[in-house]
XYZ file of C-alpha atoms in Angstrom:
687
model
C 13.083 -35.288 -8.034
C 12.046 -35.880 -11.648
C 10.355 -32.621 -12.594
C 8.850 -34.281 -15.708
C 7.090 -37.085 -13.787
C 3.693 -37.655 -15.427
C 1.694 -36.772 -12.290
C 3.607 -34.879 -9.615
C 2.761 -32.861 -6.512
C 5.403 -30.642 -4.931
C 4.943 -29.570 -1.311
C 6.772 -26.271 -1.731
C 7.542 -24.236 1.374
C 7.772 -20.445 1.206
C 10.760 -19.227 -0.813
C 11.730 -22.715 -1.990
C 11.654 -21.856 -5.715
C 8.307 -23.220 -6.884
C 8.062 -20.693 -9.749
C 11.476 -21.916 -10.904
C 10.234 -25.517 -10.933
C 6.949 -24.583 -12.640
C 8.967 -22.968 -15.429
C 11.250 -26.010 -15.725
C 8.200 -28.261 -16.032
C 6.798 -26.253 -18.952
C 10.168 -25.963 -20.715
C 10.944 -29.661 -20.201
C 7.583 -30.832 -21.529
C 8.061 -28.759 -24.690
C 11.751 -29.505 -25.215
C 12.032 -33.164 -24.213
C 8.536 -34.605 -24.711
C 7.455 -32.600 -27.762
C 4.357 -31.172 -26.082
C 2.814 -28.275 -28.000
C 2.720 -25.144 -25.792
C -0.989 -24.651 -26.604
C -1.828 -27.952 -24.907
C -0.497 -26.776 -21.531
C -2.686 -25.018 -18.961
C -0.957 -23.343 -16.000
C -3.291 -21.751 -13.461
C -2.735 -19.626 -10.378
C -4.865 -17.206 -8.360
C -3.618 -13.676 -9.067
C -2.703 -11.786 -12.231
C 0.575 -10.857 -10.566
C 1.518 -14.512 -10.011
C 0.430 -15.489 -13.544
C 2.529 -12.650 -14.996
C 5.561 -13.667 -12.956
C 5.180 -17.261 -14.121
C 5.012 -16.332 -17.814
C 7.874 -13.857 -17.357
C 10.075 -16.461 -15.642
C 9.681 -18.899 -18.569
C 10.465 -16.288 -21.231
C 13.353 -14.780 -19.240
C 14.928 -18.190 -18.592
C 14.691 -19.130 -22.277
C 15.942 -15.741 -23.472
C 18.965 -15.846 -21.155
C 19.654 -19.431 -22.174
C 19.611 -18.405 -25.825
C 22.155 -15.644 -25.195
C 24.346 -17.383 -22.609
C 25.632 -20.936 -23.022
C 26.249 -21.264 -19.261
C 22.573 -20.546 -18.511
C 21.558 -23.045 -21.213
C 23.840 -25.660 -19.648
C 22.302 -25.065 -16.195
C 18.819 -25.480 -17.652
C 19.796 -28.716 -19.376
C 21.328 -29.946 -16.107
C 18.119 -29.164 -14.197
C 16.103 -31.175 -16.714
C 18.595 -34.025 -16.985
C 19.031 -33.838 -20.761
C 20.421 -31.522 -23.434
C 17.807 -29.116 -24.796
C 17.723 -26.751 -27.771
C 16.899 -23.523 -25.923
C 16.469 -21.204 -28.959
C 14.013 -23.620 -30.587
C 11.918 -23.837 -27.403
C 11.937 -20.030 -27.113
C 10.695 -19.725 -30.692
C 7.881 -22.217 -30.033
C 6.757 -20.403 -26.881
C 6.852 -16.933 -28.470
C 4.838 -18.089 -31.495
C 2.247 -19.688 -29.202
C 1.974 -16.736 -26.779
C -1.465 -15.509 -27.991
C -2.904 -18.986 -27.382
C -1.067 -19.919 -24.181
C -3.136 -20.591 -21.066
C -0.733 -19.218 -18.448
C -3.429 -17.400 -16.539
C -5.529 -17.124 -13.397
C -8.141 -19.657 -12.368
C -10.853 -17.038 -12.915
C -9.447 -16.083 -16.312
C -9.469 -19.696 -17.520
C -13.041 -20.288 -16.371
C -14.103 -17.067 -18.097
C -12.560 -18.275 -21.375
C -14.332 -21.634 -21.129
C -17.736 -20.121 -20.390
C -17.410 -17.632 -23.256
C -16.560 -20.534 -25.561
C -19.538 -22.661 -24.445
C -22.157 -20.139 -23.354
C -25.013 -21.750 -25.293
C -24.230 -25.182 -23.861
C -24.321 -23.607 -20.395
C -27.710 -22.010 -20.991
C -26.638 -18.365 -21.332
C -29.060 -16.701 -23.725
C -28.858 -13.400 -25.562
C -25.749 -14.153 -27.591
C -23.234 -12.834 -25.083
C -22.740 -12.087 -21.409
C -21.225 -9.333 -19.337
C -18.608 -10.168 -16.703
C -19.360 -8.209 -13.547
C -16.752 -7.043 -11.052
C -16.510 -4.555 -8.197
C -19.196 -1.889 -7.832
C -20.954 -2.909 -11.055
C -21.328 -6.445 -9.687
C -22.870 -5.203 -6.431
C -25.301 -2.945 -8.307
C -26.379 -5.792 -10.585
C -26.790 -8.164 -7.643
C -29.054 -5.632 -5.917
C -31.185 -5.428 -9.071
C -31.395 -9.204 -9.279
C -32.417 -9.476 -5.614
C -35.291 -7.100 -6.370
C -36.278 -9.203 -9.385
C -35.988 -12.406 -7.376
C -38.248 -11.044 -4.655
C -40.773 -9.717 -7.146
C -40.801 -12.386 -9.855
C -39.851 -15.567 -8.078
C -41.056 -15.350 -4.503
C -44.032 -12.999 -4.409
C -46.390 -15.975 -4.317
C -43.958 -18.604 -3.106
C -45.032 -19.744 0.334
C -42.025 -22.074 0.614
C -39.684 -19.097 0.376
C -41.385 -17.039 3.080
C -41.763 -20.088 5.336
C -38.047 -20.908 4.968
C -37.040 -17.264 5.445
C -39.053 -16.915 8.674
C -37.460 -20.078 10.077
C -33.944 -19.160 8.964
C -34.108 -15.663 10.532
C -36.065 -16.626 13.632
C -34.958 -14.667 16.662
C -33.335 -11.742 14.841
C -34.253 -8.264 16.018
C -37.071 -6.663 14.022
C -35.938 -4.975 10.821
C -37.054 -4.559 7.236
C -37.419 -7.708 5.155
C -35.089 -6.363 2.460
C -32.391 -5.389 4.982
C -32.675 -8.796 6.626
C -32.426 -10.548 3.262
C -29.383 -8.484 2.231
C -27.599 -9.385 5.477
C -28.608 -13.008 5.090
C -27.246 -13.222 1.544
C -23.988 -11.590 2.580
C -23.502 -14.174 5.339
C -24.613 -17.338 3.584
C -24.876 -17.128 -0.196
C -21.140 -16.637 -0.799
C -20.450 -19.655 1.420
C -23.011 -21.716 -0.471
C -21.181 -21.110 -3.766
C -17.938 -22.518 -2.356
C -19.460 -25.747 -0.999
C -18.978 -29.232 -2.323
C -22.679 -29.780 -3.013
C -22.213 -33.541 -3.181
C -21.416 -33.500 0.527
C -24.553 -31.628 1.589
C -26.759 -33.934 3.617
C -24.000 -36.526 4.045
C -23.735 -37.440 7.751
C -20.292 -36.300 8.876
C -20.668 -37.062 12.567
C -22.109 -40.578 12.615
C -25.353 -41.328 14.444
C -26.587 -38.310 16.399
C -29.112 -38.506 19.260
C -32.762 -37.576 18.979
C -33.078 -34.064 20.421
C -36.382 -34.845 22.127
C -34.592 -37.489 24.226
C -31.788 -35.195 25.426
C -33.252 -34.207 28.801
C -34.286 -37.761 29.695
C -30.872 -39.235 28.827
C -29.061 -36.415 30.612
C -31.044 -36.987 33.802
C -30.287 -40.716 33.629
C -26.518 -40.081 33.715
C -26.894 -37.446 36.448
C -28.842 -39.891 38.646
C -26.245 -42.627 38.172
C -23.403 -40.232 39.056
C -25.212 -38.997 42.156
C -25.263 -42.570 43.457
C -21.517 -42.063 43.912
C -19.960 -39.844 46.590
C -19.011 -36.604 44.832
C -16.610 -33.856 45.861
C -18.003 -30.320 46.034
C -16.340 -29.456 42.716
C -17.807 -32.496 40.939
C -21.248 -31.837 42.452
C -21.086 -28.212 41.247
C -20.252 -29.343 37.716
C -23.107 -31.850 37.789
C -25.512 -29.056 38.798
C -24.318 -27.073 35.773
C -25.288 -30.030 33.586
C -28.651 -30.270 35.327
C -29.471 -26.611 34.621
C -28.117 -26.642 31.053
C -30.311 -26.481 27.947
C -29.230 -27.004 24.344
C -27.854 -24.098 22.289
C -26.534 -22.429 25.421
C -22.969 -22.597 26.685
C -22.345 -25.142 29.417
C -20.720 -23.507 32.431
C -17.469 -25.298 33.228
C -15.641 -25.033 36.535
C -11.975 -25.988 36.853
C -12.796 -29.702 37.158
C -15.199 -29.557 34.206
C -12.510 -27.939 32.073
C -10.038 -30.689 32.984
C -12.659 -33.323 32.180
C -13.246 -31.879 28.712
C -9.498 -31.726 28.024
C -9.091 -35.417 28.968
C -12.407 -36.645 27.575
C -10.783 -39.275 25.306
C -8.351 -40.593 27.921
C -8.944 -43.826 29.866
C -6.799 -42.826 32.861
C -7.388 -39.312 34.263
C -6.217 -37.194 37.174
C -7.843 -33.943 38.288
C -6.314 -31.110 40.286
C -8.025 -28.577 42.516
C -5.837 -25.677 43.652
C -2.835 -27.633 42.351
C -3.636 -30.640 44.554
C -4.964 -34.003 43.295
C -8.586 -34.683 44.259
C -10.098 -38.063 45.039
C -12.002 -39.377 42.065
C -13.802 -42.659 41.523
C -12.274 -43.984 38.286
C -15.208 -46.383 37.886
C -17.567 -43.463 37.258
C -15.316 -41.868 34.610
C -17.084 -43.699 31.706
C -20.383 -42.147 32.908
C -18.843 -38.661 32.820
C -17.473 -39.414 29.344
C -20.927 -40.472 28.145
C -22.525 -37.376 29.688
C -20.082 -35.041 27.931
C -20.448 -37.073 24.730
C -24.240 -36.777 24.900
C -23.956 -33.001 25.217
C -21.497 -32.659 22.311
C -23.504 -34.864 19.951
C -26.793 -33.209 20.920
C -25.344 -29.747 20.271
C -24.203 -30.944 16.835
C -27.691 -32.309 16.144
C -29.250 -29.009 17.268
C -26.905 -27.019 15.012
C -27.830 -29.208 12.048
C -31.533 -28.665 12.731
C -30.999 -24.897 12.894
C -29.050 -24.996 9.624
C -31.636 -26.936 7.603
C -33.920 -23.944 6.960
C -30.868 -21.883 5.987
C -30.012 -24.575 3.438
C -33.577 -24.547 2.092
C -33.586 -20.781 1.708
C -30.186 -20.441 0.068
C -31.050 -23.262 -2.363
C -34.201 -21.349 -3.366
C -32.252 -18.113 -3.803
C -29.505 -19.900 -5.745
C -32.013 -21.379 -8.185
C -33.705 -18.013 -8.737
C -30.384 -16.185 -9.065
C -29.225 -18.644 -11.702
C -32.354 -18.071 -13.799
C -32.004 -14.302 -13.589
C -28.280 -14.286 -14.342
C -28.638 -16.481 -17.406
C -31.652 -14.514 -18.651
C -29.821 -11.197 -18.317
C -26.399 -12.451 -19.401
C -24.828 -11.042 -16.225
C -22.167 -13.165 -14.543
C -19.534 -12.726 -11.868
C -16.452 -14.941 -11.561
C -18.252 -16.896 -8.812
C -21.223 -17.495 -11.132
C -18.898 -18.741 -13.873
C -17.448 -21.326 -11.502
C -20.943 -22.333 -10.414
C -22.004 -22.854 -14.042
C -19.013 -25.093 -14.720
C -19.683 -27.018 -11.518
C -23.297 -27.725 -12.511
C -22.196 -31.135 -13.751
C -21.969 -32.123 -10.086
C -25.470 -30.910 -9.243
C -27.924 -32.397 -11.748
C -28.234 -35.014 -14.481
C -28.838 -32.307 -17.090
C -25.718 -30.516 -15.879
C -23.676 -33.706 -16.163
C -24.706 -34.215 -19.806
C -23.800 -30.627 -20.735
C -20.527 -30.824 -18.878
C -19.547 -34.080 -20.596
C -20.002 -32.427 -23.998
C -17.805 -29.503 -22.939
C -15.161 -31.774 -21.400
C -15.006 -33.884 -24.551
C -14.103 -30.822 -26.617
C -11.679 -29.446 -24.026
C -9.927 -32.815 -23.666
C -8.990 -32.506 -27.314
C -7.410 -29.116 -26.634
C -5.570 -29.441 -23.287
C -3.534 -32.369 -21.921
C -1.127 -30.961 -19.347
C -2.303 -29.174 -16.196
C -0.171 -27.133 -13.802
C -1.935 -25.852 -10.672
C -0.144 -23.308 -8.480
C -0.970 -22.397 -4.837
C -3.223 -25.445 -4.647
C -3.896 -24.969 -0.935
C -6.049 -21.926 -1.858
C -8.326 -23.894 -4.213
C -12.048 -23.763 -3.385
C -14.609 -26.458 -4.116
C -16.060 -24.153 -6.782
C -12.621 -24.089 -8.460
C -12.113 -27.827 -8.082
C -15.569 -28.743 -9.400
C -14.806 -26.715 -12.510
C -11.562 -28.615 -13.169
C -11.930 -32.099 -11.675
C -13.321 -33.965 -14.693
C -10.655 -32.501 -17.019
C -7.865 -33.367 -14.607
C -9.186 -36.922 -14.152
C -8.738 -37.468 -17.882
C -5.193 -36.031 -17.871
C -4.106 -38.117 -14.864
C -5.424 -41.440 -16.137
C -4.933 -40.987 -19.904
C -1.946 -42.077 -21.957
C -1.138 -38.483 -22.842
C -1.037 -35.493 -20.555
C -0.370 -35.165 -16.865
C -0.847 -33.165 -13.685
C 1.616 -30.952 -11.830
C 0.483 -29.465 -8.514
C 2.387 -27.038 -6.300
C 1.203 -26.030 -2.849
C 1.800 -25.908 0.863
C -0.817 -26.636 3.516
C 0.910 -24.219 5.906
C 0.271 -21.323 3.526
C -3.502 -21.869 3.332
C -4.575 -18.366 4.381
C -7.510 -17.773 2.022
C -10.267 -19.730 3.751
C -12.253 -16.484 3.970
C -12.644 -16.457 0.187
C -13.454 -20.152 -0.171
C -10.029 -21.802 -0.179
C -10.280 -25.276 1.375
C -7.045 -27.041 2.269
C -8.871 -30.387 2.630
C -8.992 -30.539 -1.192
C -5.232 -31.097 -0.927
C -5.842 -34.353 0.953
C -8.687 -35.269 -1.382
C -6.376 -34.955 -4.392
C -3.750 -37.190 -2.795
C -6.284 -39.861 -1.810
C -7.860 -39.804 -5.299
C -4.676 -40.062 -7.328
C -2.142 -41.809 -5.057
C -3.675 -45.201 -5.823
C -0.686 -47.483 -6.428
C -1.201 -47.606 -10.211
C 1.388 -46.820 -12.865
C 0.023 -43.280 -13.212
C -0.308 -42.545 -9.512
C 0.483 -39.072 -8.188
C 4.032 -38.767 -6.853
C 4.513 -36.403 -3.888
C 7.837 -34.624 -3.289
C 8.777 -32.056 -0.598
C 10.710 -28.817 -1.193
C 11.800 -27.394 2.159
C 14.991 -25.524 1.219
C 14.381 -21.768 1.292
C 16.131 -19.348 -1.061
C 14.381 -16.387 0.570
C 15.184 -16.630 4.292
C 18.390 -16.913 6.294
C 19.017 -19.640 8.874
C 18.124 -17.396 11.833
C 14.599 -16.835 10.496
C 14.095 -20.502 9.642
C 15.343 -21.624 13.068
C 12.550 -19.569 14.640
C 10.010 -21.000 12.182
C 11.134 -24.568 12.929
C 11.111 -24.021 16.695
C 7.567 -22.655 16.598
C 5.798 -24.635 13.879
C 7.743 -27.859 14.312
C 6.993 -28.315 17.999
C 4.274 -30.961 18.104
C 3.724 -30.419 21.818
C 2.874 -26.745 21.304
C 0.599 -27.574 18.357
C -1.295 -30.136 20.440
C -1.540 -27.857 23.473
C -2.887 -24.943 21.438
C -5.078 -26.713 18.886
C -5.629 -30.273 20.092
C -4.386 -33.743 19.231
C -6.459 -34.195 16.013
C -4.731 -31.206 14.420
C -1.315 -32.353 15.606
C -1.923 -35.729 13.966
C -2.689 -33.939 10.657
C 0.209 -31.464 10.982
C 2.873 -32.811 8.624
C 6.081 -30.918 9.337
C 9.544 -30.997 7.824
C 12.188 -28.597 9.145
C 13.107 -25.786 6.757
C 16.738 -25.157 5.835
C 18.339 -22.156 4.174
C 19.843 -22.464 0.706
C 22.275 -19.720 1.783
C 23.511 -20.837 5.224
C 26.340 -18.273 5.248
C 23.927 -15.326 5.066
C 23.607 -13.856 8.557
C 20.516 -12.421 10.147
C 18.395 -12.244 13.266
C 14.932 -13.314 14.326
C 13.373 -12.449 17.646
C 10.037 -12.073 19.377
C 9.270 -8.907 21.334
C 6.341 -9.044 23.747
C 4.578 -5.890 24.884
C 1.256 -4.570 26.122
C -1.261 -4.182 23.283
C -1.387 -0.379 23.560
C 2.413 -0.230 23.352
C 2.821 -2.267 20.150
C 3.361 0.752 17.898
C 5.949 2.354 20.163
C 7.825 -0.950 20.576
C 7.899 -1.472 16.806
C 9.220 2.047 16.162
C 11.926 1.619 18.822
C 13.105 -1.600 17.152
C 13.098 -0.016 13.690
C 15.102 3.017 14.832
C 17.600 0.797 16.634
C 18.103 -1.188 13.414
C 18.559 1.945 11.309
C 15.433 1.652 9.167
C 15.162 4.707 6.918
C 18.855 5.498 7.272
C 20.413 2.303 5.946
C 19.765 0.987 2.450
C 17.446 -1.885 3.275
C 13.838 -2.714 2.476
C 11.419 -3.040 5.378
C 7.971 -4.590 5.429
C 5.502 -3.950 8.259
C 2.810 -6.639 8.179
C -0.585 -6.249 9.871
C -3.585 -8.523 10.141
C -6.438 -6.312 8.941
C -6.864 -3.828 6.118
C -7.936 -1.005 8.428
C -4.649 -1.343 10.322
C -2.624 -0.480 7.207
C -3.552 3.212 7.304
C -3.287 3.306 11.112
C 0.312 2.018 11.158
C 1.317 3.983 8.053
C 0.207 7.245 9.701
C 1.996 6.270 12.918
C 5.257 5.689 11.042
C 4.927 8.881 8.970
C 4.525 10.899 12.166
C 7.883 9.455 13.279
C 9.573 10.603 10.075
C 9.686 7.304 8.168
C 9.186 7.268 4.400
C 6.137 5.017 4.031
C 4.143 3.491 1.189
C 0.868 1.635 1.737
C 0.498 -1.557 -0.250
C -2.998 -2.751 -0.951
C -6.425 -1.452 -1.799
C -7.260 2.169 -1.082
C -10.553 4.025 -1.479
C -9.825 7.249 -3.404
C -13.315 8.514 -2.685
C -12.672 8.690 1.064
C -8.930 8.856 1.791
C -8.208 12.385 0.510
C -10.039 15.731 0.531
C -10.320 15.791 -3.285
C -11.970 12.388 -3.316
C -14.317 13.281 -0.455
C -15.579 16.420 -2.246
C -16.013 14.697 -5.626
C -17.879 11.838 -3.932
C -20.254 14.370 -2.355
C -20.770 15.989 -5.761
C -22.198 12.657 -6.946
C -24.262 12.316 -3.763
C -25.733 15.787 -4.392
C -26.477 15.002 -8.046
C -28.200 11.785 -6.940
C -30.286 13.693 -4.371
C -30.503 17.509 -4.651
C -32.130 17.553 -1.184
C -28.939 16.104 0.380
C -27.989 19.168 2.425
C -24.929 17.525 3.962
C -23.417 16.862 0.527
C -24.233 20.420 -0.503
C -22.522 21.815 2.621
C -19.379 19.759 1.969
C -19.188 21.190 -1.551
C -19.884 24.694 -0.187
C -16.860 24.509 2.138
C -14.523 23.410 -0.680
C -12.813 25.285 -3.567
C -15.272 23.563 -5.922
C -18.038 25.894 -4.726
C -16.421 28.810 -6.589
C -15.994 26.600 -9.681
C -19.699 25.705 -9.601
C -20.666 29.353 -9.176
C -18.588 30.361 -12.188
C -19.961 27.539 -14.362
C -23.594 27.904 -13.309
C -24.183 31.415 -11.863
C -27.996 31.418 -12.057
C -28.664 29.752 -8.695
C -28.693 26.491 -6.777
C -31.361 24.668 -8.786
C -29.926 25.623 -12.162
C -26.493 24.680 -10.808
C -27.751 21.180 -10.026
C -29.580 20.901 -13.371
C -26.576 22.197 -15.302
C -24.098 19.847 -13.607
C -26.374 16.837 -14.095
C -26.975 17.715 -17.761
C -23.227 18.079 -18.323
C -22.564 14.698 -16.711
C -25.292 12.883 -18.612
C -24.421 14.398 -21.991
C -20.623 14.327 -21.815
C -19.952 11.812 -19.053
C -19.159 11.987 -15.339
C -15.428 11.848 -16.097
C -15.730 15.085 -18.114
C -17.638 16.727 -15.244
C -14.868 15.800 -12.797
C -12.173 17.080 -15.167
C -13.959 20.429 -15.573
C -14.420 20.803 -11.797
C -10.850 19.896 -10.888
C -9.006 21.738 -13.681
C -9.059 25.261 -12.082
C -7.560 23.854 -8.845
C -5.141 21.363 -10.435
C -1.925 23.299 -9.865
C -2.793 23.876 -6.197
C -3.134 20.146 -5.512
C -0.346 18.080 -3.974
C 1.010 15.099 -5.897
C -1.087 12.855 -3.669
C -4.201 14.922 -4.429
C -3.498 14.796 -8.170
C -3.189 11.003 -7.996
C -6.490 10.732 -6.157
C -8.261 13.033 -8.622
C -6.837 11.003 -11.526
C -8.020 7.771 -9.882
C -11.579 9.097 -9.691
C -11.584 10.514 -13.222
C -10.394 7.146 -14.566
C -13.033 5.351 -12.491
C -15.761 7.574 -13.955
C -14.490 6.850 -17.478
C -15.084 3.167 -16.754
C -18.533 3.984 -15.386
C -19.391 6.094 -18.451
C -18.363 3.160 -20.668
C -20.966 0.973 -18.926
C -23.714 3.082 -20.513
C -25.435 3.913 -17.222
C -26.006 7.656 -16.777
C -28.046 7.561 -13.547
C -26.462 9.741 -10.801
C -27.344 7.202 -8.087
C -25.505 4.513 -10.007
C -22.496 6.840 -10.358
C -22.585 7.583 -6.621
C -22.711 3.873 -5.754
C -19.889 3.151 -8.219
C -17.508 5.546 -6.491
C -18.673 4.497 -3.035
C -17.456 0.926 -3.736
C -14.349 1.975 -5.672
C -10.997 0.528 -4.641
C -7.705 0.931 -6.495
C -4.341 -0.760 -6.165
C -1.448 1.357 -4.976
C 1.990 0.568 -6.390
C 4.593 -0.263 -3.723
C 7.195 2.180 -5.056
C 10.729 2.317 -3.653
C 10.112 3.809 -0.225
C 11.970 2.627 2.845
C 8.960 1.075 4.598
C 5.994 -0.766 3.078
C 2.926 -1.364 5.268
C 0.580 -4.114 4.122
C -1.609 -6.962 5.291
C -0.109 -10.422 5.712
C -2.214 -11.598 2.741
C -0.777 -8.915 0.450
C 2.793 -9.755 1.500
C 2.645 -13.340 0.292
C 5.501 -14.104 -2.091
C 7.425 -10.904 -1.355
C 10.838 -10.553 0.255
C 12.296 -7.817 2.476
C 15.595 -7.268 4.249
C 13.611 -6.688 7.452
C 10.081 -7.697 8.410
C 8.193 -6.400 11.434
């Protein structure tokens, strides 16, 4: 593999050393092709990954400067002698201007540089994240409803159609739920594809019953078994948008719907079947499938109308207020794909950026969303086809686990089809299936499971099997021993079975790292508590809510709830049962009302962080280390809130309610985390 190929895609399996190759690409371009470091853009999806990438380049160059053997290995990897100290000097001098960053960070930089071209007024904009973002979105929804749609009959007509059939509830609640379900999805779509027929010609829904009855009549002219007659009656009674009841024969029919020769079993015995009528059954099933697709499209049209209206109004409000989230930044940059005006603006921006960046490195490409791709596509087109510059893509379809946040693995195929065109500059594709992270025993299990085309087809169907490109993984350290096994158990016994395995393997007693991976965030605390009760030393990796996961946080959260609403008796009772009640009484002895007024005045004059510090200080020494960490988390969070300039107690309450903080993994024996959080990590043992 020539790591310096002008346009190169590496299909890098887990643990195969993609960060190593990314670093070699950057070093090689600088050392052997004379590329200025400032003209290189390397993008990934998390700050952690971006930091590791930058660190790997600097570490490799620093070691190569100090150790001639390391320098020789680097030169060997790149196929030519390089002057390592000179490259290190170039990179260090360029560090403040280097674009080794996250996708979101790069888009943020571009929008800040071209805010007037993108229609952002007011001279600047505020980047919203977390609780502040949710608060601002709620304000904008109110403004949208009041300013944009109060007299807009199209909006209310579309909203009634889109929410038809939902149980009665308030309009605002319904709209909030609707936005949560659909607006985030809308932002990730390839808007060019909206309205493009993906399924070919679909039947007219008004003709469904007539066509269905025609096939049923033709089939009844044949002698049917009881099972076939029963399935035909299910078709006769079926109406669109409801599940078709399938008996055992119907299920077999659906499984073999594309086959010309079929055989059906009833109670494990073949049944007589007139093969001449099979095309009629195929057409009947086909009519149902296509009609259901047509019905789904009809139901989705009003949703599309409504979200388009909301999107347009949101965009106006965001630009007017100078309030943007990372998703909005991507949408702004993707506007060139949505209107002629957007295309003109985007061309002006691209022209200036083309003069600044030539070389693009995209990491974890399988997690790219259409919003990401639309923001980059025109710049990458220029780099791929131009005389200078190039594209380097690293990814793995099998690791596409971020569909829930917009990642679309089909962009992988789109990139290959766009740039693998047989020209001199076409995209070269190279596999990397040797793992430096896993032993042979683990990889044998992976190969046996994921490389079995028969299993893939049986579980997910032939179309997926045809798209499933598999190459067996091999270990770079074949002499390293290990074990991989599957333990099956009843669902309620999973925890006990896991603990039995861990104790048998000596977890907590031997010096080895152990990761326990779960599917959902709420399971992290559940399994961590289970393991702690068994005496394991456990750390939870991921996002925690300091306002709810410890007594200190619970009480401080209720202090804000009480300040936001002095009539909140529940919040007042929680405070009354805590040590903070005595602190309040000492600070404000005149009574309940003056206590509330005094606390609120203190918070609004000196900040909510100062209020928390004053309340916690008398009890600080009595707190456990865990309690001190949680109190510190909340005090720091309130400092950030105070810096926003908002002094309203309801805003402070909502801020803490949405607060999440990262918890460092530490050096404990067992780390419990979600599968998503574990990506890129390595352990001696994984459960």
